[in-house]
Amino acid sequence: MRSRDTEFQKNLKRFARRRVVVVGTALVLLFIIAALAAPILTKADPNVQDLSELLHPPGGGHLLGTDELGRDIWSRILYGARVSLLVGLSSVGIAIAVGVPLGAMAGFYGGWIDEVMMRALDVMLAFPGVLLTIVLVVILGPSLRNVIISVGVYAMPNFARLARGEALSIRSNEYIEAAQAVGAPNWWIIWDHMLPNIISPIIIMGTLSVGNAILTAASMGFLGMGAPPTIPEWGAMLSNGRKYLLVAPHAATIPGLAILLLVLGLNLLGDGLRDILDPKMKN
Amino acid sequence: MSKMLLRRAAMSIPILLAVSVLVFMMIHLMPGDPARIIAGDSATEEDIAMVRTTLGLDKPVVTQYAVYMANVFKGDLGTSLRTHRPVVDEIKVRLPNTIRLAAVAMVLSVVFGVAIGVISASRPYSWADSASMVGALVGVSMPTFYLGLMLMLLFSVKLGWVPLLADNSLKSMILPAVTLGARSLALLARMTRSSMLEVLNQDYILASRAQGLPGNVILYSRALKNSMTTILTVAGLEFGHLMAGAVVTEQVFAWPGIGRLIVESIWARDFPVVQASVLIIAVAFVLINLLTDILYTVVNPRVRFR
C-alpha cells in the first residue's frame, strides 16, 4: 500500500511540475465550478428576454452583455458549461461503454467475431469527421439527446480499436491462460482480468476525446442541428451571434472563447495525463 | 507486394457497399413514413401518395436499393426535390469548389505544419518549440467556426484585406482555406515533431554526427527524408477529413461547395441531395485512404520488400 502511495505522490509531483498541465487542470476545474455553481454565480435566468437591452455590450448590469434577444450572456455561458460538459462526458461515456467491451471481445475471441466487428468499424470510419454525426442526427432528428448519441457513436470506433489492440497484446499472457485453465468464464476474464489492464490508455483517450466531443457537438449546434433554442448551447449561441458580428461582436466571440478555453483545458490535461500514465503513447 | 495491394483494394469493396446501404437507408431509418418525411409537414395525402409512387417507395426496400444502385452506376443520383434538377448537376457545380478549397487548405497545412514541426524538432524544449507546440494545441482545440469568424472579423471587417464573402477569387479563398486547414496544420506540426525526434534518436543519426556531417544536412537529408513517409501518409488521410470539415467552414464563409449543399439540403429536407453528397464524400474518403495506403506501400521499402 505504501509503495503505491509514493508512486501516486510521485505522479502528482510530476503532474504539478508541468505548468501547462496545471493550467489545463485549472481551466477544466473553472468550467466545472461554473457549471455547478451557475445559480449562485448569476441571478439572471439564461432564457429571460429583455427586449429593451438587445445586444448590450459587456458591462453595466450585464457582465458579458446581452444577445440578440436581450438574454444575459454571462448566465448563458455558465448554464452553457453544464450543457457542454454534459454532452462531452456522456457522449464519451457512451463511446467507452459500447466501444471498449466490443473491442475487448474482438481482441479476446479473434476469428470471425473480430473480423465482423472490425469491418463494421471500418464502415463507420468511412464517414470522415463530422459527417457521421450529421448523418446520425438527420436520421434521429435534431435534439440534445440525439447529438449526445451521435457524437458517442462517432467517437466509439477509436475506443473499440484501442481496446482491441490492448486485448490482443495481453491475450496470450500467462495470467489469462491461468484464468482459462481454472475454468473462469470468458466474460469474467474480460471484465476482471483484461479491462483493468487497459484502463489507463482508455482514461487518456477519454480525456482527449471529451474535448473533441464538445467541439463536434458545438459544430452541430452551429449548423443548427443541436439543442433547441431554449437550451443555452455555446455553438448555437455563436451561430446566432455571428449575424451581428459588425454591430455586437461580443455576442459571437464570447461563446467561441468559452468553447476554445474548455477544449484547450481538456487537451492540456489529456496530454499531461498521457505523459505521466503512459509515456509510450507520446508519439 | 501486388498480392497485398490487391487484398487491400478488395477490402474496400464491402466497405463501399455497406456505406451505400447506410446512405440509402437514411430515409428509411428515420422514424415515420419516408414518403411523408420527404413530402413535408404541409403535404396532403395525395402529395404523399405521389411522392411514394414517383420515388418508388411503395416497392420492397431491397428492390428500391437495387434500383438506387443501378442508377448510381449509371451516374444517376436522383432528382433534387427542391430544384427538380438532376442531383448530379448540383454536385458537378459544387464539388470542384470543395476540392479546390480542400486542396489549398492541404497545401497550406503541409507546408506550414511540416516547417513548424521541423523547427520544433531541431530545437526541442526551446522557447520556439514550446511556443509552436502550445500554438498547435490551441489549433487543435479551436472550433473551426470560431476561428473562421475571428479571421473574418480581423482581415475582412477591421483591415479590409480580403473580401467578406466568397467570390471564387484566390483572394477570397485565403480565409476559408486557412480556417479549414488550421486543425490539420496543428496535427501535422505535432506529428512531424514527434516523428523527427524519433528519427533523430536513431543510431544512424549518431553515426552521421560522428562522421562530422553538418547539422542541417542531418536534419533535412537524413531525419526529414526518413520522416516524410509517415508525414505524407497522415497528410493523405487528412485530405478526406478536410472535405468533411468543409461542411462547417463553407457554412461560415458562404462558400458554394458540397458541404454547404449538404446543410442547405438538410434544412430543405431535400434528401436525395443529402444522400448523394454524403455518398460522394464517403466514397472519396475510402478511395483516398486506399490510394494513400498503396502509395505508402510503394514508397516505403520496409513494407515493399516484406
Coordinates of C-alpha atoms in Angstrom, one line a residue:
Chain A
M1 CA 0.0 0.0 0.0
R2 CA 2.8 2.3 1.0
S3 CA 4.7 1.9 -2.3
R4 CA 1.5 2.6 -4.2
D5 CA 1.1 5.8 -2.3
T6 CA 4.5 7.0 -3.1
E7 CA 4.0 6.1 -6.7
F8 CA 0.9 8.2 -6.7
Q9 CA 2.6 11.1 -4.9
K10 CA 5.4 10.9 -7.5
N11 CA 2.9 11.1 -10.3
L12 CA 1.2 14.0 -8.6
K13 CA 4.5 15.9 -8.3
R14 CA 5.3 15.2 -11.9
F15 CA 1.9 16.4 -12.8
A16 CA 2.3 19.6 -10.7
R17 CA 5.7 20.4 -12.2
R18 CA 4.4 20.7 -15.7
R19 CA 3.0 24.2 -15.9
V20 CA 0.8 23.5 -19.0
V21 CA -0.9 20.6 -17.2
V22 CA -1.6 22.8 -14.2
V23 CA -3.1 25.4 -16.5
G24 CA -5.2 22.8 -18.2
T25 CA -6.5 21.4 -14.9
A26 CA -7.3 24.9 -13.6
L27 CA -9.3 25.7 -16.8
V28 CA -11.3 22.5 -16.6
L29 CA -11.9 23.0 -12.9
L30 CA -13.0 26.5 -13.6
F31 CA -15.7 25.3 -16.0
I32 CA -16.8 22.6 -13.7
I33 CA -17.3 25.1 -10.9
A34 CA -19.1 27.5 -13.3
A35 CA -21.4 24.6 -14.3
L36 CA -22.1 23.5 -10.8
A37 CA -22.4 27.0 -9.2
A38 CA -24.3 28.7 -12.0
P39 CA -27.3 29.5 -9.9
I40 CA -25.0 31.1 -7.3
L41 CA -22.8 33.0 -9.7
T42 CA -25.7 34.6 -11.5
K43 CA -29.2 35.6 -10.6
A44 CA -30.2 36.1 -14.3
D45 CA -32.3 33.4 -16.0
P46 CA -30.5 32.3 -19.1
N47 CA -33.7 32.3 -21.1
V48 CA -35.4 35.5 -19.9
Q49 CA -35.5 38.0 -22.8
D50 CA -35.2 41.7 -22.2
L51 CA -36.2 43.5 -25.4
S52 CA -35.1 46.9 -24.1
E53 CA -31.5 45.6 -23.7
L54 CA -30.8 43.9 -27.1
L55 CA -27.1 43.3 -27.9
H56 CA -25.9 45.3 -24.9
P57 CA -22.1 45.4 -24.8
P58 CA -20.3 43.9 -21.8
G59 CA -20.5 46.0 -18.6
G60 CA -23.3 47.8 -16.7
G61 CA -25.9 45.4 -15.5
H62 CA -24.7 42.6 -17.7
L63 CA -21.1 41.4 -17.1
L64 CA -20.7 39.9 -20.6
G65 CA -23.5 41.9 -22.3
T66 CA -26.7 40.5 -23.8
D67 CA -27.5 38.6 -27.0
E68 CA -29.9 39.4 -29.9
L69 CA -32.9 38.6 -27.7
G70 CA -31.7 40.6 -24.7
R71 CA -30.7 37.4 -22.8
D72 CA -27.8 37.7 -20.3
I73 CA -24.7 36.2 -21.9
W74 CA -22.8 35.6 -18.6
S75 CA -25.8 33.5 -17.4
R76 CA -26.0 31.6 -20.7
I77 CA -22.2 30.9 -20.6
L78 CA -22.5 29.5 -17.1
Y79 CA -25.5 27.3 -17.9
G80 CA -24.0 26.5 -21.3
A81 CA -21.0 25.0 -19.4
R82 CA -23.4 22.4 -18.0
V83 CA -24.6 21.6 -21.5
S84 CA -21.1 21.3 -22.9
L85 CA -19.8 19.2 -20.1
L86 CA -22.9 17.0 -20.2
V87 CA -22.6 16.4 -23.9
G88 CA -18.8 15.8 -23.7
L89 CA -18.9 13.5 -20.8
S90 CA -22.0 11.5 -21.7
S91 CA -21.1 11.0 -25.3
V92 CA -17.6 9.8 -24.4
G93 CA -19.3 7.7 -21.7
I94 CA -21.4 6.0 -24.4
A95 CA -18.4 5.6 -26.6
I96 CA -16.4 3.9 -23.8
A97 CA -19.4 1.8 -22.6
V98 CA -20.1 0.4 -26.0
G99 CA -16.6 0.6 -27.7
V100 CA -14.4 -0.9 -25.0
P101 CA -16.4 -4.2 -24.4
L102 CA -16.8 -4.7 -28.1
G103 CA -13.1 -4.1 -28.8
A104 CA -12.0 -6.2 -25.9
M105 CA -14.3 -9.0 -27.1
A106 CA -13.0 -8.7 -30.7
G107 CA -9.4 -8.9 -29.4
F108 CA -10.1 -11.7 -27.0
Y109 CA -12.1 -14.0 -29.2
G110 CA -10.4 -13.2 -32.6
G111 CA -11.6 -15.1 -35.6
W112 CA -14.9 -14.2 -37.3
I113 CA -16.1 -12.1 -34.3
D114 CA -13.0 -9.9 -34.7
E115 CA -13.4 -9.8 -38.4
V116 CA -17.1 -8.8 -38.4
M117 CA -16.6 -6.1 -35.7
M118 CA -13.6 -4.6 -37.3
R119 CA -15.3 -4.4 -40.7
A120 CA -18.3 -2.7 -39.1
L121 CA -16.0 -0.1 -37.5
D122 CA -14.4 0.4 -41.0
V123 CA -17.8 1.3 -42.3
M124 CA -18.3 3.8 -39.5
L125 CA -14.8 5.3 -40.1
A126 CA -15.6 5.7 -43.8
F127 CA -17.6 8.8 -42.9
P128 CA -14.9 11.3 -42.2
G129 CA -15.0 13.8 -39.4
V130 CA -18.3 15.4 -38.5
L131 CA -20.1 13.6 -41.4
L132 CA -21.1 10.5 -39.4
T133 CA -22.6 12.7 -36.7
I134 CA -24.6 14.7 -39.3
V135 CA -25.9 11.5 -40.9
L136 CA -27.0 10.2 -37.5
V137 CA -28.6 13.4 -36.4
V138 CA -30.5 13.6 -39.7
I139 CA -31.8 10.0 -39.0
L140 CA -32.6 10.5 -35.3
G141 CA -33.8 14.1 -35.5
P142 CA -32.1 17.2 -34.0
S143 CA -32.2 17.3 -30.2
L144 CA -29.6 17.4 -27.4
R145 CA -30.1 13.7 -26.6
N146 CA -29.6 12.7 -30.2
V147 CA -26.5 14.9 -30.5
I148 CA -25.1 13.1 -27.5
I149 CA -25.9 9.6 -29.0
S150 CA -24.5 10.6 -32.4
V151 CA -21.3 12.1 -31.0
G152 CA -20.9 9.0 -28.9
V153 CA -21.3 6.7 -31.9
Y154 CA -18.8 8.8 -33.8
A155 CA -16.2 8.5 -31.0
M156 CA -16.8 4.8 -30.4
P157 CA -14.6 3.2 -33.1
N158 CA -11.5 4.8 -31.6
F159 CA -12.1 3.2 -28.2
A160 CA -13.0 -0.2 -29.8
R161 CA -9.8 -0.2 -31.7
L162 CA -7.7 0.8 -28.7
A163 CA -9.3 -1.9 -26.5
R164 CA -8.9 -4.5 -29.3
G165 CA -5.3 -3.7 -29.7
E166 CA -4.6 -3.9 -26.0
A167 CA -6.7 -7.1 -25.6
L168 CA -4.7 -8.7 -28.5
S169 CA -1.5 -7.8 -26.8
I170 CA -2.4 -9.3 -23.4
R171 CA -4.4 -12.2 -24.7
S172 CA -1.5 -14.7 -24.6
N173 CA -0.2 -13.6 -21.2
E174 CA 0.2 -16.3 -18.6
Y175 CA -2.4 -14.9 -16.2
I176 CA -5.1 -15.0 -18.8
E177 CA -4.2 -18.6 -19.7
A178 CA -4.2 -19.4 -15.9
A179 CA -7.7 -18.0 -15.6
Q180 CA -8.8 -20.0 -18.5
A181 CA -7.2 -23.1 -17.1
V182 CA -9.1 -22.8 -13.8
G183 CA -12.3 -22.6 -15.8
A184 CA -13.2 -18.9 -15.4
P185 CA -15.9 -17.9 -17.9
N186 CA -14.8 -15.7 -20.8
W187 CA -16.9 -12.7 -19.8
W188 CA -15.3 -12.8 -16.3
I189 CA -11.8 -12.9 -17.8
I190 CA -12.6 -9.9 -20.0
W191 CA -14.2 -8.0 -17.1
D192 CA -11.8 -8.8 -14.3
H193 CA -8.5 -9.5 -16.0
M194 CA -8.4 -7.6 -19.2
L195 CA -10.3 -4.4 -18.6
P196 CA -8.2 -3.3 -15.5
N197 CA -5.1 -3.7 -17.7
I198 CA -6.3 -1.5 -20.5
I199 CA -7.8 1.2 -18.3
S200 CA -5.0 3.8 -18.4
P201 CA -4.8 4.2 -22.2
I202 CA -8.6 4.5 -22.1
I203 CA -8.6 7.2 -19.5
I204 CA -6.1 9.1 -21.6
M205 CA -8.0 8.7 -24.8
G206 CA -11.2 9.5 -22.9
T207 CA -9.9 12.9 -21.6
L208 CA -8.7 13.8 -25.1
S209 CA -12.0 12.7 -26.6
V210 CA -14.2 14.8 -24.3
G211 CA -12.7 17.9 -25.8
N212 CA -13.2 16.6 -29.3
A213 CA -16.8 15.6 -28.5
I214 CA -17.5 19.1 -27.2
L215 CA -16.1 20.5 -30.4
T216 CA -18.2 18.2 -32.6
A217 CA -21.4 18.9 -30.6
A218 CA -20.7 22.6 -30.8
S219 CA -20.4 22.2 -34.6
M220 CA -23.8 20.6 -34.7
G221 CA -25.1 23.5 -32.6
F222 CA -23.5 25.9 -35.0
L223 CA -25.1 24.2 -38.0
G224 CA -28.5 24.4 -36.2
M225 CA -28.7 20.6 -35.7
G226 CA -28.2 20.6 -32.0
A227 CA -30.2 21.6 -28.9
P228 CA -33.5 23.5 -29.2
P229 CA -33.1 27.3 -28.8
T230 CA -34.3 27.3 -25.1
I231 CA -31.1 25.4 -24.1
P232 CA -28.1 27.7 -23.8
E233 CA -25.6 25.8 -26.1
W234 CA -22.4 27.6 -26.9
G235 CA -22.2 26.5 -30.6
A236 CA -25.8 27.7 -31.3
M237 CA -25.1 31.0 -29.3
L238 CA -22.1 31.7 -31.6
S239 CA -24.2 30.8 -34.7
N240 CA -26.9 33.3 -33.7
G241 CA -24.5 35.9 -32.6
R242 CA -22.5 35.9 -35.8
K243 CA -25.3 37.7 -37.7
Y244 CA -24.5 40.7 -35.5
L245 CA -20.7 40.4 -35.9
L246 CA -20.4 44.0 -37.1
V247 CA -22.5 45.7 -34.5
A248 CA -22.1 43.5 -31.5
P249 CA -19.0 41.2 -31.9
H250 CA -19.2 40.1 -28.2
A251 CA -22.3 38.0 -28.9
A252 CA -20.3 35.6 -31.1
T253 CA -16.8 35.9 -29.7
I254 CA -17.6 35.1 -26.0
P255 CA -19.3 31.7 -26.6
G256 CA -16.5 30.8 -29.0
L257 CA -13.8 31.7 -26.5
A258 CA -15.6 29.6 -23.9
I259 CA -15.5 26.5 -26.2
L260 CA -11.9 27.2 -27.0
L261 CA -10.8 27.5 -23.3
L262 CA -12.7 24.4 -22.1
V263 CA -11.4 22.2 -25.0
L264 CA -7.9 23.6 -24.6
G265 CA -8.0 22.8 -20.9
L266 CA -9.2 19.3 -21.6
N267 CA -6.5 18.8 -24.2
L268 CA -3.7 20.1 -22.0
L269 CA -4.9 17.8 -19.2
G270 CA -5.1 14.8 -21.5
D271 CA -1.6 15.5 -22.9
G272 CA -0.3 15.7 -19.3
L273 CA -2.1 12.5 -18.2
R274 CA -0.6 10.7 -21.2
D275 CA 2.9 11.8 -20.5
I276 CA 2.5 10.6 -16.9
L277 CA 0.5 7.5 -17.2
D278 CA 1.7 6.2 -20.5
P279 CA 4.9 7.7 -21.9
K280 CA 4.7 5.0 -24.7
M281 CA 1.7 6.8 -26.2
K282 CA 3.5 10.1 -26.5
N283 CA 4.2 9.6 -30.2
Chain B
M1 CA 3.5 -6.9 -52.8
S2 CA 0.9 -6.8 -55.6
K3 CA -1.0 -9.5 -53.8
M4 CA -1.0 -7.4 -50.7
L5 CA -2.2 -4.3 -52.6
L6 CA -4.9 -6.3 -54.3
R7 CA -6.1 -7.6 -51.0
R8 CA -6.2 -4.1 -49.6
A9 CA -8.1 -2.9 -52.6
A10 CA -10.6 -5.8 -52.4
M11 CA -11.2 -4.9 -48.7
S12 CA -12.6 -1.5 -49.8
I13 CA -15.4 -3.1 -51.9
P14 CA -17.5 -4.4 -48.9
I15 CA -16.9 -1.1 -47.1
L16 CA -18.2 0.9 -50.1
L17 CA -21.2 -1.4 -50.4
A18 CA -22.0 -1.0 -46.7
V19 CA -21.6 2.8 -47.0
S20 CA -24.0 2.8 -49.9
V21 CA -26.6 0.7 -47.9
L22 CA -26.3 3.1 -44.9
V23 CA -26.7 6.2 -47.0
F24 CA -29.6 4.6 -48.9
M25 CA -31.3 3.6 -45.7
M26 CA -31.1 7.1 -44.2
I27 CA -34.7 8.0 -45.0
H28 CA -35.9 4.5 -44.1
L29 CA -34.2 4.6 -40.7
M30 CA -36.0 7.9 -39.8
P31 CA -39.0 7.4 -37.6
G32 CA -42.2 7.6 -39.7
D33 CA -43.2 7.1 -43.2
P34 CA -40.4 8.0 -45.7
A35 CA -42.9 9.4 -48.2
R36 CA -44.4 11.7 -45.5
I37 CA -41.0 12.8 -44.4
I38 CA -40.0 13.8 -47.9
A39 CA -43.3 15.4 -48.8
G40 CA -43.1 17.6 -45.7
D41 CA -45.5 18.6 -43.0
S42 CA -47.9 20.6 -45.1
A43 CA -48.4 17.9 -47.7
T44 CA -51.8 16.4 -48.5
E45 CA -52.5 12.7 -48.7
E46 CA -52.4 12.9 -52.5
D47 CA -49.0 14.6 -52.4
I48 CA -47.7 11.8 -50.2
A49 CA -49.1 9.1 -52.4
M50 CA -47.5 10.8 -55.4
V51 CA -44.1 11.0 -53.7
R52 CA -44.4 7.4 -52.8
T53 CA -45.0 6.2 -56.4
T54 CA -42.6 8.7 -58.0
L55 CA -39.7 7.7 -55.8
G56 CA -40.7 4.0 -55.8
L57 CA -41.2 4.0 -52.1
D58 CA -44.1 1.5 -52.5
K59 CA -41.7 -1.2 -53.6
P60 CA -39.8 -3.6 -51.2
V61 CA -36.7 -2.0 -49.7
V62 CA -34.4 -4.5 -51.4
T63 CA -35.8 -3.6 -54.8
Q64 CA -35.5 0.1 -54.0
Y65 CA -31.8 -0.4 -53.1
A66 CA -31.2 -2.4 -56.3
V67 CA -32.8 0.3 -58.4
Y68 CA -30.9 3.0 -56.5
M69 CA -27.5 1.3 -57.0
A70 CA -28.2 0.5 -60.7
N71 CA -28.9 4.2 -61.2
V72 CA -25.8 5.3 -59.2
F73 CA -23.7 3.1 -61.5
K74 CA -25.3 4.8 -64.5
G75 CA -24.4 8.2 -63.0
D76 CA -27.9 9.0 -61.9
L77 CA -28.1 10.1 -58.3
G78 CA -31.8 11.1 -58.4
T79 CA -33.6 14.4 -58.7
S80 CA -33.5 17.2 -56.2
L81 CA -36.8 17.7 -54.5
R82 CA -36.1 21.4 -54.2
T83 CA -34.8 22.4 -57.6
H84 CA -36.2 19.4 -59.6
R85 CA -32.9 19.2 -61.4
P86 CA -30.7 16.1 -61.5
V87 CA -28.7 15.8 -58.3
V88 CA -25.6 15.1 -60.4
D89 CA -25.8 18.5 -61.9
E90 CA -25.9 20.2 -58.5
I91 CA -22.9 18.2 -57.3
K92 CA -21.0 18.9 -60.5
V93 CA -21.2 22.6 -59.7
R94 CA -20.4 22.3 -56.0
L95 CA -17.8 19.5 -55.7
P96 CA -15.0 21.2 -57.6
N97 CA -15.3 24.2 -55.2
T98 CA -14.9 22.0 -52.2
I99 CA -12.0 20.1 -53.8
R100 CA -10.2 23.4 -54.6
L101 CA -10.7 24.6 -51.1
A102 CA -9.6 21.4 -49.5
A103 CA -6.5 21.2 -51.8
V104 CA -5.4 24.8 -50.9
A105 CA -6.0 24.0 -47.2
M106 CA -4.0 20.8 -47.6
V107 CA -1.0 22.6 -49.2
L108 CA -1.1 25.3 -46.5
S109 CA -1.2 22.8 -43.7
V110 CA 1.5 20.5 -45.1
V111 CA 3.9 23.4 -45.9
F112 CA 3.5 25.2 -42.6
G113 CA 2.8 22.2 -40.4
V114 CA 6.0 20.4 -41.6
A115 CA 8.0 23.6 -41.3
I116 CA 6.8 24.3 -37.7
G117 CA 7.4 20.6 -36.8
V118 CA 11.0 20.7 -38.2
I119 CA 11.8 23.9 -36.3
S120 CA 10.4 22.4 -33.1
A121 CA 12.3 19.1 -33.5
S122 CA 15.6 20.8 -34.3
R123 CA 15.5 22.8 -31.0
P124 CA 13.5 20.6 -28.6
Y125 CA 12.4 22.2 -25.4
S126 CA 13.5 25.7 -26.6
W127 CA 11.1 28.6 -26.4
A128 CA 10.4 28.3 -30.2
D129 CA 9.4 24.6 -29.6
S130 CA 7.2 25.4 -26.7
A131 CA 5.5 28.3 -28.4
S132 CA 4.9 26.2 -31.6
M133 CA 3.5 23.2 -29.6
V134 CA 1.2 25.4 -27.5
G135 CA 0.1 27.1 -30.7
A136 CA -0.5 23.7 -32.2
L137 CA -2.6 22.6 -29.2
V138 CA -4.6 25.8 -29.5
G139 CA -5.1 25.0 -33.2
V140 CA -6.4 21.5 -32.3
S141 CA -8.7 23.0 -29.6
M142 CA -10.1 25.8 -31.7
P143 CA -13.7 25.4 -33.0
T144 CA -13.4 25.8 -36.8
F145 CA -16.4 28.2 -37.0
Y146 CA -14.9 30.4 -34.2
L147 CA -11.5 30.7 -36.0
G148 CA -13.3 31.5 -39.2
L149 CA -15.3 34.3 -37.6
M150 CA -12.3 35.7 -35.9
L151 CA -10.3 35.8 -39.1
M152 CA -13.2 37.3 -40.9
L153 CA -13.6 40.0 -38.2
L154 CA -9.9 40.9 -38.3
F155 CA -8.9 40.6 -42.0
S156 CA -12.2 41.4 -43.7
V157 CA -14.1 43.8 -41.4
K158 CA -11.3 45.6 -39.5
L159 CA -8.4 45.6 -42.0
G160 CA -10.4 45.1 -45.2
W161 CA -7.6 43.0 -46.8
V162 CA -9.8 40.2 -48.2
P163 CA -13.4 40.2 -49.3
L164 CA -16.0 39.2 -46.7
L165 CA -17.9 36.8 -48.9
A166 CA -16.7 34.2 -51.4
D167 CA -16.5 35.4 -55.0
N168 CA -14.4 32.5 -56.3
S169 CA -11.2 34.6 -56.5
L170 CA -8.0 33.2 -55.0
K171 CA -8.1 36.1 -52.5
S172 CA -11.5 35.2 -51.2
M173 CA -10.2 31.7 -50.8
I174 CA -7.4 32.5 -48.3
L175 CA -9.5 32.8 -45.1
P176 CA -11.7 29.7 -45.7
A177 CA -8.6 27.7 -46.6
V178 CA -6.7 28.8 -43.5
T179 CA -9.7 28.1 -41.4
L180 CA -10.3 24.7 -42.9
G181 CA -6.6 23.7 -42.7
A182 CA -5.8 25.0 -39.2
R183 CA -6.6 21.8 -37.5
S184 CA -4.6 19.6 -40.0
L185 CA -1.7 22.1 -39.8
A186 CA -1.6 21.7 -36.0
L187 CA -1.9 17.9 -36.2
L188 CA 0.9 17.8 -38.8
A189 CA 3.2 20.1 -36.8
R190 CA 2.8 17.8 -33.8
M191 CA 3.2 14.6 -35.9
T192 CA 6.3 16.0 -37.7
R193 CA 7.9 17.0 -34.4
S194 CA 7.4 13.6 -32.8
S195 CA 8.4 11.6 -35.9
M196 CA 11.5 13.7 -36.4
L197 CA 12.5 13.4 -32.7
E198 CA 12.2 9.7 -33.0
V199 CA 14.4 9.5 -36.1
L200 CA 16.9 11.9 -34.6
N201 CA 17.4 9.4 -31.7
Q202 CA 18.4 6.6 -34.1
D203 CA 21.9 5.2 -34.2
Y204 CA 22.5 6.2 -37.8
I205 CA 21.9 9.8 -36.9
L206 CA 24.5 9.4 -34.2
A207 CA 26.8 7.8 -36.8
S208 CA 26.2 10.8 -39.2
R209 CA 27.1 13.2 -36.4
A210 CA 30.2 11.2 -35.7
Q211 CA 31.2 11.4 -39.3
G212 CA 31.1 15.2 -38.9
L213 CA 28.1 15.9 -41.2
P214 CA 26.7 19.4 -40.7
G215 CA 23.6 19.7 -38.5
N216 CA 21.4 21.0 -41.4
V217 CA 22.3 18.1 -43.6
I218 CA 21.5 15.6 -40.9
L219 CA 18.2 17.4 -40.2
Y220 CA 17.0 17.7 -43.8
S221 CA 18.6 14.9 -45.8
R222 CA 18.5 12.3 -43.0
A223 CA 15.8 13.0 -40.5
L224 CA 13.2 14.8 -42.5
K225 CA 13.6 12.4 -45.5
N226 CA 13.0 9.4 -43.3
S227 CA 10.0 11.0 -41.5
M228 CA 8.5 12.0 -44.8
T229 CA 6.6 8.7 -45.5
T230 CA 4.8 9.0 -42.2
I231 CA 4.1 12.7 -42.6
L232 CA 2.7 12.2 -46.2
T233 CA 0.5 9.3 -45.0
V234 CA -1.0 11.4 -42.4
A235 CA -1.4 14.3 -44.9
G236 CA -3.2 11.9 -47.3
L237 CA -5.6 10.7 -44.6
E238 CA -6.3 14.3 -43.6
F239 CA -7.5 15.2 -47.1
G240 CA -10.7 13.3 -46.6
H241 CA -11.2 14.9 -43.3
L242 CA -10.8 18.3 -44.9
M243 CA -13.5 17.5 -47.4
A244 CA -15.8 16.7 -44.5
G245 CA -14.6 19.6 -42.4
A246 CA -15.7 21.8 -45.3
V247 CA -19.3 21.3 -44.1
V248 CA -18.7 23.7 -41.3
T249 CA -16.1 26.0 -42.9
E250 CA -18.3 26.5 -46.0
Q251 CA -21.2 27.5 -43.8
V252 CA -19.1 30.2 -42.1
F253 CA -17.9 31.8 -45.3
A254 CA -20.9 31.0 -47.5
W255 CA -18.5 29.1 -49.8
P256 CA -20.6 27.4 -52.5
G257 CA -19.2 23.8 -52.0
I258 CA -20.7 20.4 -51.4
G259 CA -20.6 20.9 -47.6
R260 CA -22.9 23.9 -47.8
L261 CA -25.0 21.9 -50.2
I262 CA -25.5 19.2 -47.5
V263 CA -26.5 21.7 -44.9
E264 CA -28.9 23.6 -47.2
S265 CA -30.4 20.3 -48.4
I266 CA -30.9 19.0 -44.8
W267 CA -32.8 22.2 -44.0
A268 CA -34.9 22.0 -47.2
R269 CA -35.5 18.2 -46.5
D270 CA -34.0 17.6 -49.9
F271 CA -32.9 14.0 -49.0
P272 CA -31.8 12.8 -52.5
V273 CA -29.2 15.6 -52.5
V274 CA -28.1 14.9 -48.9
Q275 CA -27.8 11.2 -49.7
A276 CA -25.8 11.7 -52.9
S277 CA -23.5 14.3 -51.3
V278 CA -22.7 12.2 -48.3
L279 CA -22.2 9.2 -50.5
I280 CA -19.7 11.1 -52.7
I281 CA -17.7 12.3 -49.7
A282 CA -17.6 8.9 -48.1
V283 CA -16.6 7.1 -51.3
A284 CA -13.9 9.8 -52.0
F285 CA -12.6 9.3 -48.4
V286 CA -12.4 5.5 -48.8
L287 CA -10.7 5.8 -52.1
I288 CA -8.2 8.4 -50.9
N289 CA -7.4 6.2 -47.9
L290 CA -6.9 3.3 -50.3
L291 CA -4.6 5.4 -52.5
T292 CA -2.6 6.6 -49.5
D293 CA -2.1 3.1 -48.3
I294 CA -1.0 2.0 -51.8
L295 CA 1.4 4.9 -52.1
Y296 CA 2.8 4.2 -48.6
T297 CA 3.4 0.6 -49.6
V298 CA 5.1 1.6 -52.8
V299 CA 7.3 4.3 -51.3
N300 CA 8.2 2.6 -48.0
P301 CA 10.9 0.0 -48.7
R302 CA 10.3 -1.7 -45.4
V303 CA 6.8 -2.6 -46.5
R304 CA 7.7 -3.1 -50.1
F305 CA 10.2 -5.9 -49.5
R306 CA 8.4 -7.7 -46.8

